[in-house]
Short mmCIF file of C-alpha atoms in Angstrom, two decimals:
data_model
loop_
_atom_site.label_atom_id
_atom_site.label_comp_id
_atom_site.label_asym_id
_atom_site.label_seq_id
_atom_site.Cartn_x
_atom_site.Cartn_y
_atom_site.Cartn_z
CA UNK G 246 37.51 35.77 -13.91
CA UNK G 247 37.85 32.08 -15.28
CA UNK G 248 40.26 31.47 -12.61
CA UNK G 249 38.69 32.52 -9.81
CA UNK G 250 35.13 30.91 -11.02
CA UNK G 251 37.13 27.69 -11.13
CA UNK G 252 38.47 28.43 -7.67
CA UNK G 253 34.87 28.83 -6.31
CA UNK G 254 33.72 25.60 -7.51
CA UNK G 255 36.45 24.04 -6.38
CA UNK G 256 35.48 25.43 -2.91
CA UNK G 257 31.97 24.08 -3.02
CA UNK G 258 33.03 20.63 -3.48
CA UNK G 259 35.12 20.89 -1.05
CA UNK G 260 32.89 22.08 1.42
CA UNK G 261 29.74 19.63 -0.04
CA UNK G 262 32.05 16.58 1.20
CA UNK G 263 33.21 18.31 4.38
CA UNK G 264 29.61 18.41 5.55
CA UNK G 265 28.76 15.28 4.32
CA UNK G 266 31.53 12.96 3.75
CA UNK G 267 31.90 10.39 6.10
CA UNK G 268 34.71 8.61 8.22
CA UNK G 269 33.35 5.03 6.89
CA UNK G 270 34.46 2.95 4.04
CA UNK G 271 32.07 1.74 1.37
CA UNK G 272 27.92 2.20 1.18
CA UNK G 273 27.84 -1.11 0.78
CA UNK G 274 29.38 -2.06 3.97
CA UNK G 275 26.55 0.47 5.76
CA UNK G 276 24.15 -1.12 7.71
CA UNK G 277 20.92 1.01 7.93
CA UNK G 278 19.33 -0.85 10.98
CA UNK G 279 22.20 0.54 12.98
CA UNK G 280 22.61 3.86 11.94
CA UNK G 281 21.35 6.52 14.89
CA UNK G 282 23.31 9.56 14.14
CA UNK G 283 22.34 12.35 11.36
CA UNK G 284 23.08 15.59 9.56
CA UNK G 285 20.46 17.95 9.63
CA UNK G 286 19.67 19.82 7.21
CA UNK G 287 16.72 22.55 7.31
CA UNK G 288 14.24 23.24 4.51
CA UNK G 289 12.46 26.72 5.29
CA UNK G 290 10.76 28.83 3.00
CA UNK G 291 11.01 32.17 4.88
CA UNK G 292 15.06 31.73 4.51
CA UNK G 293 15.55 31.02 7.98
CA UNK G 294 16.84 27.21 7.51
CA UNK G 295 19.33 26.03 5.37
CA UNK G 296 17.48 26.23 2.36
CA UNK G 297 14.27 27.36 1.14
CA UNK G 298 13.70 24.27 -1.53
CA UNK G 299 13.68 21.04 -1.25
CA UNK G 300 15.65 19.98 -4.46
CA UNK G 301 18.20 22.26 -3.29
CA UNK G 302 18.89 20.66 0.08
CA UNK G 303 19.14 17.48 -1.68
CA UNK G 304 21.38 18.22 -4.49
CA UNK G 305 23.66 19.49 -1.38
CA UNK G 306 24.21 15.79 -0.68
CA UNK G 307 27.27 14.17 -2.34
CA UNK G 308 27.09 11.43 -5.16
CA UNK G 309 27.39 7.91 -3.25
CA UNK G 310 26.57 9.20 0.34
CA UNK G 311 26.90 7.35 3.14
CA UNK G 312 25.57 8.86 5.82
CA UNK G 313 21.86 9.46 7.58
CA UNK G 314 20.96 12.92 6.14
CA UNK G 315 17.43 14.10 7.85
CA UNK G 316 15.89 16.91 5.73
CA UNK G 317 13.40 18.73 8.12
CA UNK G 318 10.67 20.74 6.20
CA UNK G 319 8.83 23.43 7.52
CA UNK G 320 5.18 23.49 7.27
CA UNK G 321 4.10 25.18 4.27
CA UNK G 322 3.06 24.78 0.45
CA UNK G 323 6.45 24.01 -1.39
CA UNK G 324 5.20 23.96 -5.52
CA UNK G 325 8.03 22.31 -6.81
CA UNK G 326 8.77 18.66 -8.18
CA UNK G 327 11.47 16.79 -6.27
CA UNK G 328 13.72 14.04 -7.53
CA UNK G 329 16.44 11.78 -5.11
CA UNK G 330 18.46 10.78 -7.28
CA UNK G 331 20.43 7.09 -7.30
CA UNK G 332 23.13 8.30 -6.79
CA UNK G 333 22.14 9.60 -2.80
CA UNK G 334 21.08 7.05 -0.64
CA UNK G 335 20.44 7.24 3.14
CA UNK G 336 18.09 10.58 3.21
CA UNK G 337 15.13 11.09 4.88
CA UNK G 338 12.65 14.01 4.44
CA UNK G 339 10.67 14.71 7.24
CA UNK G 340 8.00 17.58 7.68
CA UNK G 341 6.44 17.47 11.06
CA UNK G 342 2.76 18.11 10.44
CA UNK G 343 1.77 15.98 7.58
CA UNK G 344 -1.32 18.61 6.82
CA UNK G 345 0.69 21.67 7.07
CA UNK G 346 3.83 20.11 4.81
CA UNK G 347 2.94 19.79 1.04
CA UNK G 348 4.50 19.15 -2.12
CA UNK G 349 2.35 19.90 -4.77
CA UNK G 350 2.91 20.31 -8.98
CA UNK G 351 0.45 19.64 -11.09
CA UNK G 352 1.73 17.36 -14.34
CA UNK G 353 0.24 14.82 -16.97
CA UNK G 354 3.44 13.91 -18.94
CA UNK G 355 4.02 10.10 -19.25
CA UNK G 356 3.76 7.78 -16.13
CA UNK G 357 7.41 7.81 -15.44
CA UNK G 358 8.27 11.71 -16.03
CA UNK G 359 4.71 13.49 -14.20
CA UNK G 360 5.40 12.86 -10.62
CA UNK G 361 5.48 15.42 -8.01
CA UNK G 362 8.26 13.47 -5.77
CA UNK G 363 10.55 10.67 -7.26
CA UNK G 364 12.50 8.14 -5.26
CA UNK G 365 15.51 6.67 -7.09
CA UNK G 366 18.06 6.33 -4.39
CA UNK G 367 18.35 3.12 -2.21
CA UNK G 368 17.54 3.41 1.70
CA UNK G 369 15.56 6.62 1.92
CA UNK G 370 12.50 7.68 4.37
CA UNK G 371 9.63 10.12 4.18
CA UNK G 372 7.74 11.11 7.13
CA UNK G 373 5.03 12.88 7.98
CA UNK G 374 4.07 14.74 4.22
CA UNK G 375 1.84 15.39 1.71
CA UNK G 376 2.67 14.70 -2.10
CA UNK G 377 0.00 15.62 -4.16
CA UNK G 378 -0.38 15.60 -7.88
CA UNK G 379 -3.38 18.35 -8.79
CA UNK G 380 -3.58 18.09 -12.36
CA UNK G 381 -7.03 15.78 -11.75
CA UNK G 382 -8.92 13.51 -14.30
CA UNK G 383 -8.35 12.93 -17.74
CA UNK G 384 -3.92 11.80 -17.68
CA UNK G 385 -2.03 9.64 -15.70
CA UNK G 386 -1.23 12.42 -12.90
CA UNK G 387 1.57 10.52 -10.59
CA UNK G 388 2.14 12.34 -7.47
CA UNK G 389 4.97 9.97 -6.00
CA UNK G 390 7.10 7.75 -8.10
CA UNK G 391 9.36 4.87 -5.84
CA UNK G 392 11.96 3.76 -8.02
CA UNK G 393 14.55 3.08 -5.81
CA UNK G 394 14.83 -0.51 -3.26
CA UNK G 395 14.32 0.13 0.79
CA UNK G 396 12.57 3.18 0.60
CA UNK G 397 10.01 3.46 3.66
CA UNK G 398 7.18 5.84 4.10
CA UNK G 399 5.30 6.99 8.03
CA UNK G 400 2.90 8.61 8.41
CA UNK G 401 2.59 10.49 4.61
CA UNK G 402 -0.70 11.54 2.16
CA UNK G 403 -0.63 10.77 -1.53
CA UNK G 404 -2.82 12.22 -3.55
CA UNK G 405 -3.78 12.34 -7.27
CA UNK G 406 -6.69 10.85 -9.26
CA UNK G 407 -5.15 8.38 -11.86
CA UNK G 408 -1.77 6.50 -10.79
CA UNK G 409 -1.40 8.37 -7.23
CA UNK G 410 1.31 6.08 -6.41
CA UNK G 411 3.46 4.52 -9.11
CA UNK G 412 5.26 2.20 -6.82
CA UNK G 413 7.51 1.34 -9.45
CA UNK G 414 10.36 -1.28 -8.45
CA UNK G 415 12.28 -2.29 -5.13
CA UNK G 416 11.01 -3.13 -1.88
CA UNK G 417 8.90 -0.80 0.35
CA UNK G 418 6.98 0.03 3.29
CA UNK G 419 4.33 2.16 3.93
CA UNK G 420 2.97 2.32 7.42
CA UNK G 421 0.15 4.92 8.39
CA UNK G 422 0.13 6.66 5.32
CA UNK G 423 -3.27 8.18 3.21
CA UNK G 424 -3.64 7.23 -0.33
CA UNK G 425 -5.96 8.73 -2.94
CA UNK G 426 -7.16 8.20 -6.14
CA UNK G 427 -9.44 6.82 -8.55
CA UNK G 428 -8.10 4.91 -11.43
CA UNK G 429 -5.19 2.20 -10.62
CA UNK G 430 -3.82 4.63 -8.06
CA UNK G 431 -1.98 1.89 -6.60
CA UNK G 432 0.29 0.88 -9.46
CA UNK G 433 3.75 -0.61 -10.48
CA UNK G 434 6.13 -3.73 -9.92
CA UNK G 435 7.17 -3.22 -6.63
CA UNK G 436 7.76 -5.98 -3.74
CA UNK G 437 5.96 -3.72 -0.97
CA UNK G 438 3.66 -3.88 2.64
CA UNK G 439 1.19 -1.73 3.15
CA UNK G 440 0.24 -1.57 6.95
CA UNK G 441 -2.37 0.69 8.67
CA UNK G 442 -3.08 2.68 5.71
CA UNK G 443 -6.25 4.20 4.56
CA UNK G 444 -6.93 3.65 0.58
CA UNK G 445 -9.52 6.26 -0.16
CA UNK G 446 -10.99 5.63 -3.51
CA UNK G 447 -12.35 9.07 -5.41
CA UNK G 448 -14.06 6.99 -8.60
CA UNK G 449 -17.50 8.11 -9.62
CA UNK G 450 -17.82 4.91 -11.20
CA UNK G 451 -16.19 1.30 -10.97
CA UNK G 452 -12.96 2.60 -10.31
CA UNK G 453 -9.45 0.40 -9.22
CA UNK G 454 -7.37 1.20 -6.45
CA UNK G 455 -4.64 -1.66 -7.53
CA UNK G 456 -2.80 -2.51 -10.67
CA UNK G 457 -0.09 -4.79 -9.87
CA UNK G 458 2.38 -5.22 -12.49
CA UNK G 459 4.39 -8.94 -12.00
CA UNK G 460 5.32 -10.19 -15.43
CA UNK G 461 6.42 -13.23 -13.93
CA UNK G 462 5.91 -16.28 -11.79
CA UNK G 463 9.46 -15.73 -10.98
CA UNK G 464 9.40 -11.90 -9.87
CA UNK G 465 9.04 -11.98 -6.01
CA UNK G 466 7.15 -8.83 -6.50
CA UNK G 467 3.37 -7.32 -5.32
CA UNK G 468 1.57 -5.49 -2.79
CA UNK G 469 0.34 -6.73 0.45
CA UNK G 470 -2.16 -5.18 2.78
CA UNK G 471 -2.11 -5.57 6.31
CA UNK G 472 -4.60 -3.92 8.94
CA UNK G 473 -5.81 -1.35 6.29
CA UNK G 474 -8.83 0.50 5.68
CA UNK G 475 -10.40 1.03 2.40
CA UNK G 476 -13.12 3.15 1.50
CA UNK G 477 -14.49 5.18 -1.62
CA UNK G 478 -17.05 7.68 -2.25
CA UNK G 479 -19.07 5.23 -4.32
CA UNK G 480 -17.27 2.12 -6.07
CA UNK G 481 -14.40 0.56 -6.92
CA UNK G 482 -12.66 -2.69 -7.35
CA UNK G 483 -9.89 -4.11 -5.17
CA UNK G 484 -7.47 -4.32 -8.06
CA UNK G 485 -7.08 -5.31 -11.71
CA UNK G 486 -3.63 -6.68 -14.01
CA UNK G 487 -1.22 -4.92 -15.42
CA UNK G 488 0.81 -7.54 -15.43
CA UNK G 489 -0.33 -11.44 -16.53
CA UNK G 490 0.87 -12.03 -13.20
CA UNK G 491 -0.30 -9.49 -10.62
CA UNK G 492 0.27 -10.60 -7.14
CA UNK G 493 -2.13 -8.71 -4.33
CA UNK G 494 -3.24 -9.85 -0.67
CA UNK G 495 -5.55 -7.81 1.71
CA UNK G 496 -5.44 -9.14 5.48
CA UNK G 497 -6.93 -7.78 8.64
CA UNK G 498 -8.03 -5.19 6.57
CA UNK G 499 -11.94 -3.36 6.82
CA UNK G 500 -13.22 -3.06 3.40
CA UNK G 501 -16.31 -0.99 3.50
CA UNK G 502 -19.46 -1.18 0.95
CA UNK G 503 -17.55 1.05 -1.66
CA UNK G 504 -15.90 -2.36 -3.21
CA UNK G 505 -18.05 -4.15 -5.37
CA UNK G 506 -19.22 -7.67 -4.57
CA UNK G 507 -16.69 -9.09 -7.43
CA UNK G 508 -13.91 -7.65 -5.99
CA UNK G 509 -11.46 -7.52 -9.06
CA UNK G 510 -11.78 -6.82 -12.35
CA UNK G 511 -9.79 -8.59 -15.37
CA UNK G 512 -9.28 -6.09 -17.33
CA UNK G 513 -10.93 -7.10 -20.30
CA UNK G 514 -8.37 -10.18 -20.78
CA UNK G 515 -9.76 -13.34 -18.95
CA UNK G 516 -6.33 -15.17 -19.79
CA UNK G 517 -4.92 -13.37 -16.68
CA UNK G 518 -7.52 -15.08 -14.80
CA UNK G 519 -5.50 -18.22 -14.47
CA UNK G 520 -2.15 -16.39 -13.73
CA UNK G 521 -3.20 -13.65 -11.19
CA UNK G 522 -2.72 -14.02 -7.67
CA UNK G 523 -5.76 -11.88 -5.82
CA UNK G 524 -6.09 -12.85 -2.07
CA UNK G 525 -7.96 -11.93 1.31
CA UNK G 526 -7.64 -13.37 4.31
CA UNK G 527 -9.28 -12.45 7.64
CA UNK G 528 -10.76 -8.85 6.24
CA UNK G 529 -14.18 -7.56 7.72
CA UNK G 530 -16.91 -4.90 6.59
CA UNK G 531 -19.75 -5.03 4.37
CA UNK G 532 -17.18 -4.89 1.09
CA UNK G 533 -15.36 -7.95 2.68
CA UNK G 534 -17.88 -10.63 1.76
CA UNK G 535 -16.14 -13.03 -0.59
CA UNK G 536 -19.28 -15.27 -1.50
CA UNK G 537 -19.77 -13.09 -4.53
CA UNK G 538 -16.44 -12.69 -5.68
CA UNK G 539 -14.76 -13.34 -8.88
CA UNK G 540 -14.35 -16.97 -9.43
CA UNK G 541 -10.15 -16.64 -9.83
CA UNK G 542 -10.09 -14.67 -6.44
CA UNK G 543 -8.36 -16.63 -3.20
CA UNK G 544 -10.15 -16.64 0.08
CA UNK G 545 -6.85 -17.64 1.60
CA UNK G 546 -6.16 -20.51 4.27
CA UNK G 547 -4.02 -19.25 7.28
CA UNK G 548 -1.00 -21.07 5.75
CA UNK G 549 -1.21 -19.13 2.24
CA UNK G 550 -1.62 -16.31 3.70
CA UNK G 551 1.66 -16.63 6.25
CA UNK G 552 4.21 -15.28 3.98
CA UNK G 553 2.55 -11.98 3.15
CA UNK G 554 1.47 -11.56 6.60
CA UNK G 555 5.15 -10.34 8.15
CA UNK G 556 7.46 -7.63 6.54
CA UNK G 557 9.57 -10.47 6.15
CA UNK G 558 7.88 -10.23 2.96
CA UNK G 559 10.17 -7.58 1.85
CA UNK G 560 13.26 -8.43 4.09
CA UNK G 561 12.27 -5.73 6.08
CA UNK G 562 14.65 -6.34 9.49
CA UNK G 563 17.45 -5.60 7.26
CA UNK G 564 17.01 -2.42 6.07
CA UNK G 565 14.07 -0.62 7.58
CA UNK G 566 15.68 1.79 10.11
CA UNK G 567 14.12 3.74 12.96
CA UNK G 568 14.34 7.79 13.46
CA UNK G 569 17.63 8.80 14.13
CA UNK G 570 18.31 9.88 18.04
CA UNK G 571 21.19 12.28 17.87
CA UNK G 572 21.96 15.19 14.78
CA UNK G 573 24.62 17.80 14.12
CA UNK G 574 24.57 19.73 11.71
CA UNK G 575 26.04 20.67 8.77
CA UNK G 576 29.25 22.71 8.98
CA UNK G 577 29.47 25.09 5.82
CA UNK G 578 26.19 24.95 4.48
CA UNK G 579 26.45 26.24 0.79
CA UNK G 580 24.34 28.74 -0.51
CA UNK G 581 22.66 28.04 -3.49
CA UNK G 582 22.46 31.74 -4.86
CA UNK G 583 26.06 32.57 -5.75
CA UNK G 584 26.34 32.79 -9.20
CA UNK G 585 29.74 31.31 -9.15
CA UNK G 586 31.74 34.89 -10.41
CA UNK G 587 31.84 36.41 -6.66
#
């Protein structure tokens, strides 16, 4: 029995990097911008794809990875936390009706342990899902952790109340994507763009939807805004420090009558009032109005606001990479219900 158990494993990792393994050299050599081709993998909860979770199709992907692996999902209620590890770059995980594809647990542990979805791996996509968080007020409730650099999301809702999006380190991009939340649900050290979002702020009171977390004048880290849309069922401020040295521009953006006149809040330290870096720049609606802002806010000239104004920002043209255009798919897909003695 020990022999042919070993025999079995030996099989799976054998087929793992037949269906994965690729005919290139190094990750490091990979360029993402120019990768079209992917493996498909399914994700369907009735059994009829390749797997029914989707922690299963990604621990299917082989340690140091290089390349595209699309994980469709589809539509339905999938209750299970999901982690990509660092170890598994280049995967996206796609549903295809962001209302009808959610990943939901419900969790309060600390910041970096609670999420519902957790990006560690370099070079990965989302598109077109819901992560959601449920456990509601009272904890630090993270539904999506991004821990991991070039990781892009299109087209996705996040939703929690307190820390909805710890977007922890690297550089992102989220384009078209719904964020929720009430207390700093924008939070974390990361070097990311935010365009054509909607921040919808759920605070009964005067909650935040940023805390930036730059320690530094010499992190080339924070968040930048561009074309978004913010709104709140009553009020909120635009942001307030977690780090000395939070960095955080809105541009183009409409701000609606949910922010408060001030704008940002100093979290009870006025020393970071000299060190933050809180811009706006060519932002509209009724919560727009600087000439009652906080004295240490920016009302930005066109050529401060120029560098946060491009994805260039985040080096974007070398990394961000389009949806791929052709697929096969995986040749021995494993099953993960053997128990390894069959």
């Amino acid at each position: 029995m020990a022999f042919r158990g070993s025999l079995f494993k030996f099989l799976v990792v054998i087929t793992l990097y037949d269906a994965f393994l690729t005919v290139n050299s190094q990750a490091e050599t990979t360029d993402p911008t120019k990768m079209t081709a992917a493996i498909l993998v399914r994700v369907d909860q009735s059994g009829k794809g390749d797997y029914t979770k989707i922690q299963d199709a990604i621990d299917a992907v082989p340690s140091n990875n290089t390349e595209l692996v699309f994980v469709l999902i589809k539509p339905g209620i999938y209750k299970e936390k999901v982690t990509v590890p660092a170890d598994k770059p280049f995967i996206t995980v796609s549903g295809t009706k962001v209302a009808e594809t959610i990943i939901t647990w419900n969790d309060s542990e600390n910041i970096f342990e609670c999420a519902t979805f957790t990006v560690l791996a370099s070079d990965f996509v989302a598109r077109y899902l819901t992560i959601q968080n449920t456990y509601g007020n009272g904890a630090q409730a993270v539904a999506l952790r991004v821990s991991g650099d070039r990781a892009a999301f299109i087209g996705c809702r996040i939703i929690s109340y307190q820390d909805t999006l710890l977007d922890d380190t690297g550089r992102h991009y989220y384009s078209n994507c719904y964020i929720e939340g009430a207390t700093d649900f924008i939070c974390g050290n990361a070097a990311s763009v935010f365009e054509k979002c909607h921040l919808h702020s759920v605070s009964e009171g005067a909650g935040a939807i940023t805390a930036q977390r730059r320690e530094s004048p010499a992190e080339d880290t924070g968040f930048t805004f561009l074309g978004c849309t913010i709104t709140g069922v009553k009020t909120a401020v635009l942001g307030r420090p977690w780090g000395p040295y939070s960095r955080v521009v809105f541009a183009f953006s409409y701000i609606s009558s949910a922010i408060l006149p001030q704008g940002w809040d100093d979290w009870g330290d006025s020393s970071k009032q000299s060190t933050v870096y809180y811009g706006q720049y060519k932002c509209y609606g009724r919560g727009a109005i600087t000439s009652k802002r906080v004295g240490w806010a920016r009302s930005l000239t066109s050529q401060e606001a120029s560098p946060f104004l491009t994805k260039d920002f985040i080096g974007a043209k070398d990394w961000i990479r389009p949806a791929p255009t052709s697929f096969r798919t995986a040749s021995k897909p494993i099953s993960h219900h053997s128990d390894g003695n069959n």
